[in-house]
Amino acid sequence: MSVQLPWVINDVQIYHKNKLVEVSIGFARGNEFSCPECGLACSVHDSVTHRWRYLDFFDYRCYLTMNVPRVRCEKHGVLTLKETPWGRMGSHYSFMVEHEIMKLSSEMSMSALSKHIGEPDSNLWRVFKYYVFNAVHNDLDLSMLRRVAVDEKPQKRGHIYVTIFSDLDTGNVINVTEGRKKEVFSEFRAWLPKHGGDPEVIELFSMDMSVSYKAGRAEYFKEADEVYDRFHIKKG
Ligand SMILES: [Zn+2]
């Protein structure tokens, strides 16, 4: 791990009994940081503390605790940086640990991964969803969405599933929702307007012949048709 100005290592503590390494990082005084909204260089107002799990150091668990600057922007007021070189705010894990989680999530189930790295699987799902969906689709515009493909994806060797909604006409994945019960359609319906989508204009769902998907479509998208073999659908 390399730490360069304006960042400085304040302290490193090694706890042999608990097999724990605690690294504390701060920033040098007098530095400016970019406003997370407009990118302008701003002076520091104060700071908040955030702690990330970092990659293990042999069999020692390693954590980074950082003083994260809050900048004062003339236009946007006082704002906390959205991320540092080691991790983003809103995550328990540093970027390198998140990268590891994403890599391993394609090789093992979330429950196996949870045991493997000793973190609750609800946290791991949050990371998974963030990278599969949020990070990629912040500027998603669903105003033209009419036809949706629905697929379930099992996590290998596990009993946890996600439901993947795609735009049938572009092939793009637009939403990943945990589970494969009919309620995923309710969540999808509630989520659409956040990205300019209109549940009332969805014309068709192409999906597996699953009882829960059929029930979900019937309950939450009453007006839409459903088909079970997308390869027979001609592009409109
Ligand atoms: Zn600003």
PDB file of N, CA and C and ligand atoms in Angstrom, residues 34-42 71-77 79, ligand 1:
ATOM      1  N   SER A  34     -10.997  18.388  -4.381  1.00  0.00           N
ATOM      2  CA  SER A  34     -12.033  18.731  -5.360  1.00  0.00           C
ATOM      3  C   SER A  34     -13.424  18.592  -4.764  1.00  0.00           C
ATOM      4  N   CYS A  35     -14.288  19.541  -5.091  1.00  0.00           N
ATOM      5  CA  CYS A  35     -15.701  19.432  -4.720  1.00  0.00           C
ATOM      6  C   CYS A  35     -16.287  18.206  -5.418  1.00  0.00           C
ATOM      7  N   PRO A  36     -16.968  17.311  -4.679  1.00  0.00           N
ATOM      8  CA  PRO A  36     -17.519  16.108  -5.312  1.00  0.00           C
ATOM      9  C   PRO A  36     -18.614  16.407  -6.338  1.00  0.00           C
ATOM     10  N   GLU A  37     -19.175  17.624  -6.297  1.00  0.00           N
ATOM     11  CA  GLU A  37     -20.217  17.976  -7.260  1.00  0.00           C
ATOM     12  C   GLU A  37     -19.638  18.591  -8.529  1.00  0.00           C
ATOM     13  N   CYS A  38     -18.777  19.609  -8.367  1.00  0.00           N
ATOM     14  CA  CYS A  38     -18.326  20.356  -9.550  1.00  0.00           C
ATOM     15  C   CYS A  38     -16.840  20.191  -9.841  1.00  0.00           C
ATOM     16  N   GLY A  39     -16.090  19.587  -8.929  1.00  0.00           N
ATOM     17  CA  GLY A  39     -14.681  19.331  -9.202  1.00  0.00           C
ATOM     18  C   GLY A  39     -13.743  20.490  -8.927  1.00  0.00           C
ATOM     19  N   LEU A  40     -14.289  21.636  -8.528  1.00  0.00           N
ATOM     20  CA  LEU A  40     -13.432  22.781  -8.220  1.00  0.00           C
ATOM     21  C   LEU A  40     -12.578  22.506  -6.985  1.00  0.00           C
ATOM     22  N   ALA A  41     -11.343  23.026  -6.992  1.00  0.00           N
ATOM     23  CA  ALA A  41     -10.481  22.883  -5.821  1.00  0.00           C
ATOM     24  C   ALA A  41     -11.047  23.716  -4.678  1.00  0.00           C
ATOM     25  N   CYS A  42     -11.216  23.076  -3.529  1.00  0.00           N
ATOM     26  CA  CYS A  42     -11.837  23.749  -2.392  1.00  0.00           C
ATOM     27  C   CYS A  42     -10.978  23.559  -1.149  1.00  0.00           C
ATOM     28  N   VAL A  71     -15.169  19.307   2.201  1.00  0.00           N
ATOM     29  CA  VAL A  71     -14.714  20.555   1.576  1.00  0.00           C
ATOM     30  C   VAL A  71     -15.812  21.614   1.640  1.00  0.00           C
ATOM     31  N   ARG A  72     -15.380  22.856   1.549  1.00  0.00           N
ATOM     32  CA  ARG A  72     -16.351  23.947   1.477  1.00  0.00           C
ATOM     33  C   ARG A  72     -16.306  24.540   0.072  1.00  0.00           C
ATOM     34  N   CYS A  73     -17.342  24.245  -0.711  1.00  0.00           N
ATOM     35  CA  CYS A  73     -17.421  24.763  -2.076  1.00  0.00           C
ATOM     36  C   CYS A  73     -18.292  26.021  -2.054  1.00  0.00           C
ATOM     37  N   GLU A  74     -17.859  27.053  -2.785  1.00  0.00           N
ATOM     38  CA  GLU A  74     -18.635  28.302  -2.807  1.00  0.00           C
ATOM     39  C   GLU A  74     -20.034  28.067  -3.350  1.00  0.00           C
ATOM     40  N   LYS A  75     -20.120  27.141  -4.298  1.00  0.00           N
ATOM     41  CA  LYS A  75     -21.402  26.903  -4.949  1.00  0.00           C
ATOM     42  C   LYS A  75     -22.228  25.838  -4.221  1.00  0.00           C
ATOM     43  N   HIS A  76     -21.571  24.794  -3.718  1.00  0.00           N
ATOM     44  CA  HIS A  76     -22.308  23.631  -3.209  1.00  0.00           C
ATOM     45  C   HIS A  76     -22.274  23.462  -1.699  1.00  0.00           C
ATOM     46  N   GLY A  77     -21.613  24.384  -1.015  1.00  0.00           N
ATOM     47  CA  GLY A  77     -21.588  24.290   0.441  1.00  0.00           C
ATOM     48  C   GLY A  77     -20.601  23.240   0.927  1.00  0.00           C
ATOM     49  N   LEU A  79     -19.377  19.650   1.697  1.00  0.00           N
ATOM     50  CA  LEU A  79     -19.645  18.293   1.203  1.00  0.00           C
ATOM     51  C   LEU A  79     -18.496  17.351   1.560  1.00  0.00           C
TER      52      LEU A  79
HETATM   53 ZN    ZN B   1     -18.879  22.546  -5.983  1.00  0.00          ZN
END
